PDB file of N, CA and C in Angstrom:
ATOM      1  N   MET A 932     -79.707 203.158  34.956  1.00 45.00           N
ATOM      2  CA  MET A 932     -78.780 203.307  35.033  1.00 45.00           C
ATOM      3  C   MET A 932     -77.832 204.566  35.655  1.00 45.00           C
ATOM      4  N   ASN A 933     -76.237 203.464  35.461  1.00 49.00           N
ATOM      5  CA  ASN A 933     -75.306 204.532  36.688  1.00 49.00           C
ATOM      6  C   ASN A 933     -74.857 205.710  35.652  1.00 49.00           C
ATOM      7  N   ALA A 934     -75.628 207.073  36.073  1.00 50.00           N
ATOM      8  CA  ALA A 934     -75.595 208.297  35.222  1.00 50.00           C
ATOM      9  C   ALA A 934     -73.568 208.549  35.537  1.00 50.00           C
ATOM     10  N   ALA A 935     -72.797 208.128  36.414  1.00 56.00           N
ATOM     11  CA  ALA A 935     -70.996 207.732  36.700  1.00 56.00           C
ATOM     12  C   ALA A 935     -70.750 207.382  35.683  1.00 56.00           C
ATOM     13  N   PHE A 936     -71.120 206.060  34.854  1.00 54.00           N
ATOM     14  CA  PHE A 936     -70.727 205.501  33.585  1.00 54.00           C
ATOM     15  C   PHE A 936     -70.720 206.220  32.348  1.00 54.00           C
ATOM     16  N   SER A 937     -69.086 206.136  31.674  1.00 50.00           N
ATOM     17  CA  SER A 937     -69.152 206.639  30.368  1.00 50.00           C
ATOM     18  C   SER A 937     -68.758 205.825  29.954  1.00 50.00           C
ATOM     19  N   PRO A 938     -68.897 204.834  28.646  1.00 59.00           N
ATOM     20  CA  PRO A 938     -68.527 204.113  27.340  1.00 59.00           C
ATOM     21  C   PRO A 938     -67.312 205.165  27.283  1.00 59.00           C
ATOM     22  N   GLN A 939     -66.331 204.012  27.029  1.00 68.00           N
ATOM     23  CA  GLN A 939     -65.026 204.960  25.620  1.00 68.00           C
ATOM     24  C   GLN A 939     -66.035 205.001  24.794  1.00 68.00           C
ATOM     25  N   PRO A 940     -65.911 206.405  23.580  1.00 76.00           N
ATOM     26  CA  PRO A 940     -66.301 205.951  22.312  1.00 76.00           C
ATOM     27  C   PRO A 940     -65.304 205.590  22.008  1.00 76.00           C
ATOM     28  N   PHE A 941     -65.711 204.778  20.736  1.00 80.00           N
ATOM     29  CA  PHE A 941     -65.270 204.137  19.770  1.00 80.00           C
ATOM     30  C   PHE A 941     -64.428 204.327  18.632  1.00 80.00           C
ATOM     31  N   ASP A 942     -62.833 204.418  19.160  1.00 88.00           N
ATOM     32  CA  ASP A 942     -62.035 205.098  17.709  1.00 88.00           C
ATOM     33  C   ASP A 942     -61.728 204.150  16.077  1.00 88.00           C
ATOM     34  N   GLN A 943     -63.073 204.797  15.744  1.00 88.00           N
ATOM     35  CA  GLN A 943     -62.903 203.980  14.100  1.00 88.00           C
ATOM     36  C   GLN A 943     -61.349 204.093  13.850  1.00 88.00           C
ATOM     37  N   ALA A 944     -60.701 205.120  13.607  1.00 91.00           N
ATOM     38  CA  ALA A 944     -59.862 205.420  12.805  1.00 91.00           C
ATOM     39  C   ALA A 944     -58.370 204.589  13.605  1.00 91.00           C
ATOM     40  N   ALA A 945     -58.959 204.546  15.434  1.00 93.00           N
ATOM     41  CA  ALA A 945     -57.805 204.165  15.616  1.00 93.00           C
ATOM     42  C   ALA A 945     -58.136 202.382  15.871  1.00 93.00           C
ATOM     43  N   ALA A 946     -59.579 201.814  14.913  1.00 92.00           N
ATOM     44  CA  ALA A 946     -59.387 200.462  14.984  1.00 92.00           C
ATOM     45  C   ALA A 946     -58.538 199.904  14.049  1.00 92.00           C
ATOM     46  N   LEU A 947     -58.791 201.081  13.207  1.00 92.00           N
ATOM     47  CA  LEU A 947     -58.685 200.806  11.256  1.00 92.00           C
ATOM     48  C   LEU A 947     -56.982 200.573  11.211  1.00 92.00           C
ATOM     49  N   SER A 948     -56.595 201.197  11.802  1.00 95.00           N
ATOM     50  CA  SER A 948     -55.048 201.132  12.465  1.00 95.00           C
ATOM     51  C   SER A 948     -54.728 199.658  13.027  1.00 95.00           C
ATOM     52  N   GLU A 949     -54.954 199.466  13.870  1.00 95.00           N
ATOM     53  CA  GLU A 949     -54.550 198.571  14.713  1.00 95.00           C
ATOM     54  C   GLU A 949     -55.032 197.681  13.496  1.00 95.00           C
ATOM     55  N   LEU A 950     -55.968 197.249  13.222  1.00 95.00           N
ATOM     56  CA  LEU A 950     -56.398 195.934  11.962  1.00 95.00           C
ATOM     57  C   LEU A 950     -55.285 196.044  11.240  1.00 95.00           C
ATOM     58  N   ARG A 951     -54.687 197.028  10.253  1.00 96.00           N
ATOM     59  CA  ARG A 951     -53.945 196.779   9.621  1.00 96.00           C
ATOM     60  C   ARG A 951     -52.689 196.103   9.942  1.00 96.00           C
ATOM     61  N   THR A 952     -52.233 197.084  10.787  1.00 96.00           N
ATOM     62  CA  THR A 952     -51.189 196.652  11.847  1.00 96.00           C
ATOM     63  C   THR A 952     -51.653 194.613  12.083  1.00 96.00           C
ATOM     64  N   LEU A 953     -52.618 194.145  12.640  1.00 94.00           N
ATOM     65  CA  LEU A 953     -52.431 192.774  13.060  1.00 94.00           C
ATOM     66  C   LEU A 953     -52.479 191.772  12.222  1.00 94.00           C
ATOM     67  N   GLY A 954     -52.816 193.526  10.250  1.00 94.00           N
ATOM     68  CA  GLY A 954     -52.645 192.276   8.898  1.00 94.00           C
ATOM     69  C   GLY A 954     -51.010 191.904   9.292  1.00 94.00           C
ATOM     70  N   ARG A 955     -50.951 192.973   9.227  1.00 94.00           N
ATOM     71  CA  ARG A 955     -48.914 192.817   9.146  1.00 94.00           C
ATOM     72  C   ARG A 955     -48.645 192.154  10.366  1.00 94.00           C
ATOM     73  N   ARG A 956     -48.827 192.196  11.681  1.00 91.00           N
ATOM     74  CA  ARG A 956     -47.899 190.709  11.704  1.00 91.00           C
ATOM     75  C   ARG A 956     -48.548 189.194  11.901  1.00 91.00           C
ATOM     76  N   LEU A 957     -49.569 189.827  11.351  1.00 90.00           N
ATOM     77  CA  LEU A 957     -49.910 187.552  10.486  1.00 90.00           C
ATOM     78  C   LEU A 957     -49.458 187.215   9.489  1.00 90.00           C
ATOM     79  N   ASP A 958     -49.019 188.045   8.243  1.00 91.00           N
ATOM     80  CA  ASP A 958     -48.015 188.061   7.264  1.00 91.00           C
ATOM     81  C   ASP A 958     -46.767 187.411   7.573  1.00 91.00           C
ATOM     82  N   ARG A 959     -46.035 188.472   8.606  1.00 89.00           N
ATOM     83  CA  ARG A 959     -45.047 187.644   9.231  1.00 89.00           C
ATOM     84  C   ARG A 959     -45.110 186.926   9.927  1.00 89.00           C
ATOM     85  N   GLN A 960     -45.991 186.785  10.375  1.00 86.00           N
ATOM     86  CA  GLN A 960     -46.143 185.240  11.362  1.00 86.00           C
ATOM     87  C   GLN A 960     -46.046 184.008  10.037  1.00 86.00           C
ATOM     88  N   VAL A 961     -46.223 184.382   9.733  1.00 87.00           N
ATOM     89  CA  VAL A 961     -47.336 183.336   8.036  1.00 87.00           C
ATOM     90  C   VAL A 961     -45.676 183.233   7.328  1.00 87.00           C
ATOM     91  N   THR A 962     -44.733 184.845   7.052  1.00 88.00           N
ATOM     92  CA  THR A 962     -44.092 184.435   6.225  1.00 88.00           C
ATOM     93  C   THR A 962     -42.974 184.134   6.290  1.00 88.00           C
ATOM     94  N   SER A 963     -42.606 184.235   7.936  1.00 84.00           N
ATOM     95  CA  SER A 963     -41.464 184.271   8.010  1.00 84.00           C
ATOM     96  C   SER A 963     -40.281 182.881   8.316  1.00 84.00           C
ATOM     97  N   ARG A 964     -41.536 182.295   8.696  1.00 76.00           N
ATOM     98  CA  ARG A 964     -41.824 180.413   9.083  1.00 76.00           C
ATOM     99  C   ARG A 964     -40.697 180.880  10.227  1.00 76.00           C
ATOM    100  N   THR A 965     -41.350 181.406  11.263  1.00 75.00           N
ATOM    101  CA  THR A 965     -40.198 181.541  12.670  1.00 75.00           C
ATOM    102  C   THR A 965     -40.837 180.445  14.195  1.00 75.00           C
ATOM    103  N   GLY A 966     -41.376 179.525  13.444  1.00 81.00           N
ATOM    104  CA  GLY A 966     -42.100 179.197  13.854  1.00 81.00           C
ATOM    105  C   GLY A 966     -43.462 179.137  14.494  1.00 81.00           C
ATOM    106  N   VAL A 967     -43.980 179.836  14.166  1.00 86.00           N
ATOM    107  CA  VAL A 967     -44.851 180.254  14.474  1.00 86.00           C
ATOM    108  C   VAL A 967     -46.111 179.440  15.248  1.00 86.00           C
ATOM    109  N   THR A 968     -47.039 179.027  16.374  1.00 89.00           N
ATOM    110  CA  THR A 968     -47.623 178.342  16.560  1.00 89.00           C
ATOM    111  C   THR A 968     -48.952 178.523  16.754  1.00 89.00           C
ATOM    112  N   ALA A 969     -49.936 177.652  16.022  1.00 90.00           N
ATOM    113  CA  ALA A 969     -51.503 177.480  15.799  1.00 90.00           C
ATOM    114  C   ALA A 969     -51.844 178.419  16.205  1.00 90.00           C
ATOM    115  N   PRO A 970     -51.868 178.079  18.103  1.00 94.00           N
ATOM    116  CA  PRO A 970     -51.713 178.899  19.660  1.00 94.00           C
ATOM    117  C   PRO A 970     -51.815 180.723  18.930  1.00 94.00           C
ATOM    118  N   GLU A 971     -50.882 180.785  18.639  1.00 91.00           N
ATOM    119  CA  GLU A 971     -50.314 181.935  17.929  1.00 91.00           C
ATOM    120  C   GLU A 971     -51.296 183.312  17.041  1.00 91.00           C
ATOM    121  N   LEU A 972     -51.279 182.175  15.444  1.00 91.00           N
ATOM    122  CA  LEU A 972     -51.742 182.586  14.720  1.00 91.00           C
ATOM    123  C   LEU A 972     -53.269 182.989  14.957  1.00 91.00           C
ATOM    124  N   ASP A 973     -53.863 181.797  15.712  1.00 94.00           N
ATOM    125  CA  ASP A 973     -55.500 182.152  16.450  1.00 94.00           C
ATOM    126  C   ASP A 973     -55.244 182.840  17.412  1.00 94.00           C
ATOM    127  N   ALA A 974     -54.760 183.971  18.158  1.00 94.00           N
ATOM    128  CA  ALA A 974     -54.894 185.017  19.471  1.00 94.00           C
ATOM    129  C   ALA A 974     -54.298 186.275  17.955  1.00 94.00           C
ATOM    130  N   THR A 975     -54.405 186.321  16.877  1.00 92.00           N
ATOM    131  CA  THR A 975     -54.126 187.583  16.372  1.00 92.00           C
ATOM    132  C   THR A 975     -55.039 187.662  15.325  1.00 92.00           C
ATOM    133  N   LEU A 976     -55.556 186.528  14.405  1.00 94.00           N
ATOM    134  CA  LEU A 976     -56.367 186.237  13.548  1.00 94.00           C
ATOM    135  C   LEU A 976     -58.395 186.436  14.797  1.00 94.00           C
ATOM    136  N   ARG A 977     -58.162 185.894  15.951  1.00 96.00           N
ATOM    137  CA  ARG A 977     -59.334 186.480  17.170  1.00 96.00           C
ATOM    138  C   ARG A 977     -58.977 188.617  16.927  1.00 96.00           C
ATOM    139  N   LEU A 978     -58.545 188.601  17.386  1.00 95.00           N
ATOM    140  CA  LEU A 978     -58.245 189.785  17.456  1.00 95.00           C
ATOM    141  C   LEU A 978     -58.093 190.826  16.065  1.00 95.00           C
ATOM    142  N   MET A 979     -57.537 190.365  15.215  1.00 94.00           N
ATOM    143  CA  MET A 979     -58.907 191.229  13.831  1.00 94.00           C
ATOM    144  C   MET A 979     -60.116 190.717  13.855  1.00 94.00           C
ATOM    145  N   ARG A 980     -60.939 189.926  13.586  1.00 96.00           N
ATOM    146  CA  ARG A 980     -62.303 189.373  14.212  1.00 96.00           C
ATOM    147  C   ARG A 980     -62.985 190.171  15.081  1.00 96.00           C
ATOM    148  N   GLN A 981     -62.081 190.528  16.277  1.00 94.00           N
ATOM    149  CA  GLN A 981     -63.092 191.893  17.311  1.00 94.00           C
ATOM    150  C   GLN A 981     -62.821 192.466  16.544  1.00 94.00           C
ATOM    151  N   LEU A 982     -62.377 193.409  16.060  1.00 93.00           N
ATOM    152  CA  LEU A 982     -61.710 194.748  15.970  1.00 93.00           C
ATOM    153  C   LEU A 982     -62.823 195.032  15.040  1.00 93.00           C
ATOM    154  N   HIS A 983     -63.006 194.221  13.821  1.00 93.00           N
ATOM    155  CA  HIS A 983     -63.158 194.258  12.206  1.00 93.00           C
ATOM    156  C   HIS A 983     -65.025 194.526  12.883  1.00 93.00           C
ATOM    157  N   THR A 984     -65.102 193.220  13.804  1.00 93.00           N
ATOM    158  CA  THR A 984     -67.418 193.662  13.998  1.00 93.00           C
ATOM    159  C   THR A 984     -67.271 194.903  14.588  1.00 93.00           C
ATOM    160  N   ARG A 985     -66.450 195.049  15.831  1.00 91.00           N
ATOM    161  CA  ARG A 985     -66.457 196.455  16.358  1.00 91.00           C
ATOM    162  C   ARG A 985     -66.487 197.447  15.182  1.00 91.00           C
ATOM    163  N   VAL A 986     -65.903 197.372  14.067  1.00 91.00           N
ATOM    164  CA  VAL A 986     -65.854 198.212  13.031  1.00 91.00           C
ATOM    165  C   VAL A 986     -67.538 198.290  12.849  1.00 91.00           C
ATOM    166  N   GLU A 987     -67.323 197.106  11.990  1.00 90.00           N
ATOM    167  CA  GLU A 987     -68.729 197.230  11.889  1.00 90.00           C
ATOM    168  C   GLU A 987     -70.549 197.130  12.231  1.00 90.00           C
ATOM    169  N   LEU A 988     -70.392 197.051  13.076  1.00 90.00           N
ATOM    170  CA  LEU A 988     -70.944 197.729  14.240  1.00 90.00           C
ATOM    171  C   LEU A 988     -71.233 198.697  14.092  1.00 90.00           C
ATOM    172  N   SER A 989     -69.668 199.652  14.561  1.00 87.00           N
ATOM    173  CA  SER A 989     -69.877 201.488  14.281  1.00 87.00           C
ATOM    174  C   SER A 989     -70.147 201.932  12.812  1.00 87.00           C
ATOM    175  N   LEU A 990     -70.403 201.300  12.138  1.00 87.00           N
ATOM    176  CA  LEU A 990     -70.426 202.033  10.431  1.00 87.00           C
ATOM    177  C   LEU A 990     -71.827 201.673  10.542  1.00 87.00           C
ATOM    178  N   SER A 991     -72.067 200.283  11.263  1.00 86.00           N
ATOM    179  CA  SER A 991     -74.038 200.007  10.808  1.00 86.00           C
ATOM    180  C   SER A 991     -75.369 201.456  11.085  1.00 86.00           C
ATOM    181  N   ALA A 992     -74.469 201.294  13.072  1.00 81.00           N
ATOM    182  CA  ALA A 992     -74.478 202.393  13.189  1.00 81.00           C
ATOM    183  C   ALA A 992     -74.369 203.850  12.980  1.00 81.00           C
ATOM    184  N   SER A 993     -73.518 204.770  12.166  1.00 80.00           N
ATOM    185  CA  SER A 993     -73.447 205.827  11.541  1.00 80.00           C
ATOM    186  C   SER A 993     -74.209 205.836  11.085  1.00 80.00           C
ATOM    187  N   LEU A 994     -74.405 204.763   9.319  1.00 79.00           N
ATOM    188  CA  LEU A 994     -75.392 204.275   8.783  1.00 79.00           C
ATOM    189  C   LEU A 994     -77.706 204.327   9.221  1.00 79.00           C
ATOM    190  N   SER A 995     -76.924 203.995  10.249  1.00 82.00           N
ATOM    191  CA  SER A 995     -78.599 204.164  10.604  1.00 82.00           C
ATOM    192  C   SER A 995     -79.362 205.589  10.906  1.00 82.00           C
ATOM    193  N   SER A 996     -78.158 206.060  11.086  1.00 79.00           N
ATOM    194  CA  SER A 996     -77.909 206.999  12.531  1.00 79.00           C
ATOM    195  C   SER A 996     -78.324 208.908  10.650  1.00 79.00           C
ATOM    196  N   VAL A 997     -77.393 209.000  10.323  1.00 79.00           N
ATOM    197  CA  VAL A 997     -77.565 209.127   9.187  1.00 79.00           C
ATOM    198  C   VAL A 997     -78.920 208.987   8.173  1.00 79.00           C
ATOM    199  N   VAL A 998     -79.183 207.285   8.231  1.00 81.00           N
ATOM    200  CA  VAL A 998     -81.047 207.322   7.686  1.00 81.00           C
ATOM    201  C   VAL A 998     -82.080 208.094   8.141  1.00 81.00           C
ATOM    202  N   HIS A 999     -82.138 207.639   9.284  1.00 79.00           N
ATOM    203  CA  HIS A 999     -82.404 208.598  10.255  1.00 79.00           C
ATOM    204  C   HIS A 999     -83.153 209.757  10.079  1.00 79.00           C
ATOM    205  N   ARG A1000     -82.070 210.272  10.498  1.00 82.00           N
ATOM    206  CA  ARG A1000     -81.841 212.199   9.755  1.00 82.00           C
ATOM    207  C   ARG A1000     -82.091 212.045   8.699  1.00 82.00           C
ATOM    208  N   SER A1001     -82.094 211.155   7.507  1.00 83.00           N
ATOM    209  CA  SER A1001     -82.170 212.144   6.599  1.00 83.00           C
ATOM    210  C   SER A1001     -83.883 212.155   6.431  1.00 83.00           C
ATOM    211  N   LEU A1002     -84.565 210.578   6.928  1.00 81.00           N
ATOM    212  CA  LEU A1002     -86.066 210.466   6.977  1.00 81.00           C
ATOM    213  C   LEU A1002     -86.359 211.328   7.761  1.00 81.00           C
ATOM    214  N   GLN A1003     -86.283 211.970   8.361  1.00 83.00           N
ATOM    215  CA  GLN A1003     -86.439 212.877   9.965  1.00 83.00           C
ATOM    216  C   GLN A1003     -86.952 214.483   8.675  1.00 83.00           C
ATOM    217  N   ALA A1004     -85.742 214.411   7.623  1.00 84.00           N
ATOM    218  CA  ALA A1004     -86.251 215.502   7.618  1.00 84.00           C
ATOM    219  C   ALA A1004     -86.989 216.476   6.526  1.00 84.00           C
ATOM    220  N   ARG A1005     -86.795 214.562   5.860  1.00 84.00           N
ATOM    221  CA  ARG A1005     -87.830 214.692   4.366  1.00 84.00           C
ATOM    222  C   ARG A1005     -89.800 214.741   4.789  1.00 84.00           C
ATOM    223  N   ALA A1006     -89.571 214.501   5.976  1.00 83.00           N
ATOM    224  CA  ALA A1006     -90.974 213.988   6.967  1.00 83.00           C
ATOM    225  C   ALA A1006     -91.103 215.780   7.000  1.00 83.00           C
ATOM    226  N   ALA A1007     -89.736 216.822   7.629  1.00 77.00           N
ATOM    227  CA  ALA A1007     -90.492 217.410   7.956  1.00 77.00           C
ATOM    228  C   ALA A1007     -90.922 219.007   6.750  1.00 77.00           C
TER     229      ALA A1007
END
């Protein structure tokens, strides 16, 4: 493992904000009837799915960490 490599920490609040922004964009794309194409809708939905998955993984990791610490505290 390379010690110089430091992945960016996941900013859950920013991801949720971006997810809301994408949701509003999707709403405008569908309701404005401006001739949005299926590939454009697919691209928006794909971004939303990617962000949602990252938020889920982040929440899962956080929950696992909390449960682990709680179990350690009870065992002590």
